[in-house]
Tab-separated table of C-alpha atoms in Angstrom:
chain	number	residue	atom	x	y	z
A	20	UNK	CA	11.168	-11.370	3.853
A	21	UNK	CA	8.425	-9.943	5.711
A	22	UNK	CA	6.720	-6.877	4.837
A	23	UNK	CA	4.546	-4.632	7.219
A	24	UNK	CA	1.576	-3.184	5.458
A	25	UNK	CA	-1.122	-1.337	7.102
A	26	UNK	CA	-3.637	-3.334	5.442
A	27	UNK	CA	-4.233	-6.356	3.452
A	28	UNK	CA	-7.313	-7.252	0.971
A	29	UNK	CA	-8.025	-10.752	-0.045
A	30	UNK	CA	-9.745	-10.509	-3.111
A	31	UNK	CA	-9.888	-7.429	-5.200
A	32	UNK	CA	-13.688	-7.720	-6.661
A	33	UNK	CA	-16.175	-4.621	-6.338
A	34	UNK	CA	-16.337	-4.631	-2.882
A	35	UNK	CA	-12.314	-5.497	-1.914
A	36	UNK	CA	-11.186	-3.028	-4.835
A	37	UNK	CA	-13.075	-0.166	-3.893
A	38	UNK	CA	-12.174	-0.702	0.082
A	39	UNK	CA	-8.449	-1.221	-1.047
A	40	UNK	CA	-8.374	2.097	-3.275
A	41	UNK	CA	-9.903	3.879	-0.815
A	42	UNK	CA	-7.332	3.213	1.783
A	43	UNK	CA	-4.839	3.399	-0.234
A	44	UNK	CA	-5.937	7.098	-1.219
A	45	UNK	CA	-6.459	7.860	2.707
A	46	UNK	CA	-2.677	7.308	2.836
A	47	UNK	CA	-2.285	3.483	4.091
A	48	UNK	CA	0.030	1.381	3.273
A	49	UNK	CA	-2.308	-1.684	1.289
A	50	UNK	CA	-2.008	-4.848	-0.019
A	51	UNK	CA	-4.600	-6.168	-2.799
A	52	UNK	CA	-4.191	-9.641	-3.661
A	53	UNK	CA	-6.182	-11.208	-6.681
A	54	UNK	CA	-5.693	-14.870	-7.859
A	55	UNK	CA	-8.055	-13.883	-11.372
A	56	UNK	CA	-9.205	-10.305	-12.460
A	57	UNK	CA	-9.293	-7.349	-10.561
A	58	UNK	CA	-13.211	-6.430	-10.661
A	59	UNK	CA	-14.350	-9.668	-9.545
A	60	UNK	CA	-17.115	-11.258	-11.570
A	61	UNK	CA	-19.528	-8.293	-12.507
A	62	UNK	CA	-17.759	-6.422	-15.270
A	63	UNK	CA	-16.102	-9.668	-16.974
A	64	UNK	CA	-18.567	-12.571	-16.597
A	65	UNK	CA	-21.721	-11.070	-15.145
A	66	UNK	CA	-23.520	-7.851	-15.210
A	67	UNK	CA	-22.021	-5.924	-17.850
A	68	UNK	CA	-21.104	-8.844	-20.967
A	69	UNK	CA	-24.447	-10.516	-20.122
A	70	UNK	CA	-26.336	-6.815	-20.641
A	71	UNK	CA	-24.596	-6.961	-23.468
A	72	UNK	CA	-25.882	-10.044	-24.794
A	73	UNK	CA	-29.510	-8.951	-23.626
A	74	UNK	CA	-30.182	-6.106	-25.007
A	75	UNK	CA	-29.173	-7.115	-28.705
A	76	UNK	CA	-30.980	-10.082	-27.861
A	77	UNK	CA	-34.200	-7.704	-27.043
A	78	UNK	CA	-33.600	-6.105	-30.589
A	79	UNK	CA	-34.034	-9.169	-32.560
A	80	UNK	CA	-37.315	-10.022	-30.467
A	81	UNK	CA	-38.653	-6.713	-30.992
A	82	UNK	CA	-37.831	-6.385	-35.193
A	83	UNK	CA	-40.022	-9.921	-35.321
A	84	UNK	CA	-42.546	-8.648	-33.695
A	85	UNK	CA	-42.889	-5.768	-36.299
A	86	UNK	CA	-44.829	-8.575	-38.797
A	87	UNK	CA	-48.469	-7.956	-38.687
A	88	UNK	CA	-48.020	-5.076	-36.435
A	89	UNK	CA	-46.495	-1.981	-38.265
A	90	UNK	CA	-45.401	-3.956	-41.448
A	91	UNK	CA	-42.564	-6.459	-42.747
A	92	UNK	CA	-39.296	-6.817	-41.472
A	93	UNK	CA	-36.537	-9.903	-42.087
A	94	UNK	CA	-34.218	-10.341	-38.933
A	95	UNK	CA	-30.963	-12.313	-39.587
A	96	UNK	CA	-28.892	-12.940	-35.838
A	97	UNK	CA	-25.457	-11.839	-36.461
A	98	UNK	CA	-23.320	-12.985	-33.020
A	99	UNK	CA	-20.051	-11.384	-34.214
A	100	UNK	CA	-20.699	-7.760	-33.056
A	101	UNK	CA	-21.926	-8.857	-29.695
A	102	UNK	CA	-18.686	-10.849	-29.293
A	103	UNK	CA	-16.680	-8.285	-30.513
A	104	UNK	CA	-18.575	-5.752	-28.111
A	105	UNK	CA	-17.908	-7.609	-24.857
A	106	UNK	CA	-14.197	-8.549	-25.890
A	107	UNK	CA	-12.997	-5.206	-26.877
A	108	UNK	CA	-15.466	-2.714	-25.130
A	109	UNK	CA	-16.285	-4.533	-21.643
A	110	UNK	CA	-13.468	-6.913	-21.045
A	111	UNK	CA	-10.285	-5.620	-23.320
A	112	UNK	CA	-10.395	-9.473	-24.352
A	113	UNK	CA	-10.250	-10.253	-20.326
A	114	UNK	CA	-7.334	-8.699	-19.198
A	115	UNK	CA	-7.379	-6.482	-15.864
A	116	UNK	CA	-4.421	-4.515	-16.790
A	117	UNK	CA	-6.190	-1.008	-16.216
A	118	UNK	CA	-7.953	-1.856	-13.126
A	119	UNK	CA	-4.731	-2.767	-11.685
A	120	UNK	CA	-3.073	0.548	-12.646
A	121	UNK	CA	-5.945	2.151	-11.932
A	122	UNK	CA	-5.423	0.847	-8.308
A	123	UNK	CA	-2.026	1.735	-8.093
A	124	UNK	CA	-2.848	4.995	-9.119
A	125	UNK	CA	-4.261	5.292	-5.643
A	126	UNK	CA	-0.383	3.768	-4.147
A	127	UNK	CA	-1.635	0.589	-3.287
A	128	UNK	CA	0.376	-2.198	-3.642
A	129	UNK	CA	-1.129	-4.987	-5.986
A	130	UNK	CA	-0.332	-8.782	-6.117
A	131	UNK	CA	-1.381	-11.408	-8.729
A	132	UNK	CA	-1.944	-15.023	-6.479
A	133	UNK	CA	-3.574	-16.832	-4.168
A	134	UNK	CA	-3.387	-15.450	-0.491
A	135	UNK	CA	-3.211	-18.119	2.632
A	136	UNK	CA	-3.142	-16.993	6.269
A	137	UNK	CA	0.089	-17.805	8.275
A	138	UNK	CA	-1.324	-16.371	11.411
A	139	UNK	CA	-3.872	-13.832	12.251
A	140	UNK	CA	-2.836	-10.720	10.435
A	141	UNK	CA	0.227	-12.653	8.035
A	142	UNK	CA	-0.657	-13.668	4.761
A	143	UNK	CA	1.130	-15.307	1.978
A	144	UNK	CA	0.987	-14.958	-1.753
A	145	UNK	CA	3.887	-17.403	-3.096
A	146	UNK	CA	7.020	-16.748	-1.918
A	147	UNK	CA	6.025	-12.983	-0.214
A	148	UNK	CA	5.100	-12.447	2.858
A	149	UNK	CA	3.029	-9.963	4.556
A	150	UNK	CA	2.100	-8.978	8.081
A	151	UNK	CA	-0.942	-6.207	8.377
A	152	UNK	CA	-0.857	-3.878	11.673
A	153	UNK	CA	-4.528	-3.041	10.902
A	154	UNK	CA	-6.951	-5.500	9.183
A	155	UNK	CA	-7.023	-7.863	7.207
A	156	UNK	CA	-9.903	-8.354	4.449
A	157	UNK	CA	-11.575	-11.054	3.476
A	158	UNK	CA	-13.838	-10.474	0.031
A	159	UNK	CA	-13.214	-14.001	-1.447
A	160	UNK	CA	-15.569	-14.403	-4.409
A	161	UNK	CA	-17.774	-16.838	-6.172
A	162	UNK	CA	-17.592	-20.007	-8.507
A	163	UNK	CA	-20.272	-21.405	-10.682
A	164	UNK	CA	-21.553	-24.313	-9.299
A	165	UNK	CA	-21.130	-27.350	-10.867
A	166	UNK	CA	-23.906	-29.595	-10.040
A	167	UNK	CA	-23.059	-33.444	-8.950
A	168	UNK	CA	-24.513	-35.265	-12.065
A	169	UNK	CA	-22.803	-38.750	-13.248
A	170	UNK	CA	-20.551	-38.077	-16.397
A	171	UNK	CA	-20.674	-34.567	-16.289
A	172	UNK	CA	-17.141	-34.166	-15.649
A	173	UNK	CA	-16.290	-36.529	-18.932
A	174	UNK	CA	-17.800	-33.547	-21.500
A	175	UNK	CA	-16.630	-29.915	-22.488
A	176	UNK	CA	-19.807	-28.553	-20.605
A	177	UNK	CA	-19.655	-24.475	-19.862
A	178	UNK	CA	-20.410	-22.139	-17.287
A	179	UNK	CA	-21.808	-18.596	-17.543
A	180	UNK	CA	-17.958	-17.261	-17.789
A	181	UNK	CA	-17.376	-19.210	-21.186
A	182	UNK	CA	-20.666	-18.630	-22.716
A	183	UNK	CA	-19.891	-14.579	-22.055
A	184	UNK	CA	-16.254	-15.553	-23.807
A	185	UNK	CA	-18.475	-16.989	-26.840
A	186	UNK	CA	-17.442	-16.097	-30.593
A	187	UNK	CA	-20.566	-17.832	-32.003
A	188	UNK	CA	-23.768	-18.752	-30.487
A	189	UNK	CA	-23.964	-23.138	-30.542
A	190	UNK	CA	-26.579	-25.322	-32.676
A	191	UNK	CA	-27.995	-26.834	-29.411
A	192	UNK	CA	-27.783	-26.485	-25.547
A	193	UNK	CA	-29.193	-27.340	-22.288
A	194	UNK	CA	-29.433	-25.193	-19.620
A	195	UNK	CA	-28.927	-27.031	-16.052
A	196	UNK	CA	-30.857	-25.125	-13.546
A	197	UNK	CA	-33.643	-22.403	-13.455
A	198	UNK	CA	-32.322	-19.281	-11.802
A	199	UNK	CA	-31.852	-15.436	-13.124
A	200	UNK	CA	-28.542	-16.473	-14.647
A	201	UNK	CA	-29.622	-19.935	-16.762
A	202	UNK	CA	-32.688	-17.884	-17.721
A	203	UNK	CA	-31.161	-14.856	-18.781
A	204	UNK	CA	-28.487	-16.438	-21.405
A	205	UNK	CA	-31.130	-19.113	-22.095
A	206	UNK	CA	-33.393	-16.379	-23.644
A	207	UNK	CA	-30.552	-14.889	-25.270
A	208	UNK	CA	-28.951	-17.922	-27.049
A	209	UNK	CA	-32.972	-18.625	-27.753
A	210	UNK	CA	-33.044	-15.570	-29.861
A	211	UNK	CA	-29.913	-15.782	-31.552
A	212	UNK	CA	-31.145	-19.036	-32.920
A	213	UNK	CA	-29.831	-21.963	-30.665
A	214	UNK	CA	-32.000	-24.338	-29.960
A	215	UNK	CA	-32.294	-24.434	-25.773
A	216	UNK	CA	-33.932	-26.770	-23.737
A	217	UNK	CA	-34.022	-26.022	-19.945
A	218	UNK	CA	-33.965	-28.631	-17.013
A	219	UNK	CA	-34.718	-27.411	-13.708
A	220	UNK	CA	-35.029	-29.590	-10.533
A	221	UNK	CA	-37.598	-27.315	-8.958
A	222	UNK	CA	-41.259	-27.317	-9.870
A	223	UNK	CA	-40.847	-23.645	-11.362
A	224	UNK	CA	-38.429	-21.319	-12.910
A	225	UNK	CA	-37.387	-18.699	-10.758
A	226	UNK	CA	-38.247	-20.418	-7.774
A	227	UNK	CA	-37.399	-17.662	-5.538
A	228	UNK	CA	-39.355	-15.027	-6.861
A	229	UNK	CA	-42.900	-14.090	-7.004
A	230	UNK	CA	-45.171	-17.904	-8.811
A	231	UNK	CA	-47.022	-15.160	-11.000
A	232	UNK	CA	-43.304	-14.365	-12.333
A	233	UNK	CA	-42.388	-17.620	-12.917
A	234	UNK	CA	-45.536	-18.329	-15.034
A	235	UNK	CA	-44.882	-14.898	-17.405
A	236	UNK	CA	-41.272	-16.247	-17.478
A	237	UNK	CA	-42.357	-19.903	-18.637
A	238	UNK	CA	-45.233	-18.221	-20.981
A	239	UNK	CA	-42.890	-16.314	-22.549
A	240	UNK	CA	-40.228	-18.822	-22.806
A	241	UNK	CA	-42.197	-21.562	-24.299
A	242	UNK	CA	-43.860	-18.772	-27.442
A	243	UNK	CA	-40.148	-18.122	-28.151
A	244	UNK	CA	-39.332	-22.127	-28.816
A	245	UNK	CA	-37.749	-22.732	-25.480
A	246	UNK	CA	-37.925	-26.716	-24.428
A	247	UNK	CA	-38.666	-26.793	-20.502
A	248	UNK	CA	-38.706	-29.226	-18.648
A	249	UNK	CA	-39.137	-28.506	-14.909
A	250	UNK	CA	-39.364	-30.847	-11.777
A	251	UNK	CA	-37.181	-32.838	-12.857
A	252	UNK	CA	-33.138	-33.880	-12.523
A	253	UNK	CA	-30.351	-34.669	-15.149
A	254	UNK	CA	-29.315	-38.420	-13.541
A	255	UNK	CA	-26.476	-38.694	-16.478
A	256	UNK	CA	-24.455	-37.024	-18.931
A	257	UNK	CA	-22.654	-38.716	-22.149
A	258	UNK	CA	-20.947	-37.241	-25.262
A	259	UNK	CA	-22.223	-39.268	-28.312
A	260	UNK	CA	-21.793	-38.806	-32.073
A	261	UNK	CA	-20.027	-35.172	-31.267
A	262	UNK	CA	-23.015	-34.122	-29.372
């Protein structure tokens, strides 16, 4: 069966949600379609759980520097209520249950799936069908990339999305790639005791910002027992004794 909507949205991130529940609250009839979480990436991968990590992270690094400065102080990195933070405060353990109601709320009309184009304003999500006498709204998201390297795809590696799903902080990991995001949990697993090696392709971290930033970056990284290793590629990946 068809259905005539006024509008449709394709992907119900910050930007799609917010257009969708403001329609919807002007009094059109909308669509929002979402294959993963209503929200997008920011509040249940990106921004908020990895703030989350940081600035307990930050705490540790400041209570050691408190040795030789304004007297003693033994730091012990506890993961579990950083975990437990993200899963229950940020995420309610990754469900998007009260974003979706909370779009209702405004009488749109939500739909959990992937939406493919039929024609120019008819969409499909499964086995519905609908036709938009408006617009149609195209705020498709992003993946993490997964770089081309030989055997990558024959080990459990992660992406940013599982290490913000992490319950403990691992012995030992390397970071593929030199950007805000590797650097950010890199510093954070760092400091929660994991020992982190970085390999970047480019000849600094950061490449796109400022060189001066990328030396403070590397400076800082290297006092804190960070491994870098930068101009350089990862030609092969293999899983050996566990590791």
């Amino acid at each position: 069966m068809d259905e005539q909507v006024d509008a449709i949205v394709i992907g119900m991130g910050p930007g799609g949600e917010q257009l969708a529940g403001g329609l919807a609250a002007a009094g059109l009839n909308v669509v929002g379609i979402e294959e993963r979480l209503v929200g997008g990436e920011c509040p249940y991968f990106a921004c908020v759980p990895t703030k989350m990590m940081v600035r307990p992270s930050d705490l540790l690094a400041e209570a050691r520097r408190v040795n030789g400065m304004a007297g003693s102080a033994s730091v012990r990195p506890d993961w579990t209520p950083v975990a437990q933070c993200i899963r229950t405060e940020a995420t309610d353990d990754w469900d998007d249950r009260v974003a979706v109601e909370r779009f209702e709320r405004t009488g749109g009309h939500f739909v959990r799936g992937t939406g493919r184009f039929e024609a120019p304003n008819r969409v499909t999500v499964g086995d519905r069908v609908f036709t938009a006498q408006r617009a149609v709204i195209i705020n498709t998201g992003t993946e993490p990339l997964i770089p081309p390297v030989d055997g990558l795809d024959t080990v459990p590696y992660w992406t940013n999305r599982d290490i913000a799903q992490l319950t403990a902080p691992p012995e030992s990991i390397i970071v593929a790639g030199g950007g805000p995001v590797a650097c950010e949990l890199a510093q954070v697993l760092r400091r929660f005791g994991s020992r982190v090696t970085i390999v970047d392709l480019g000849m600094r971290l950061l490449a796109r910002e400022e060189p001066e930033s990328s030396a403070v970056v590397a400076d800082v990284f290297r006092r804190e027992g960070i491994d870098l290793h930068t101009g350089v590629s990862a030609d092969h990946v293999r899983e050996q004794g566990g590791q």
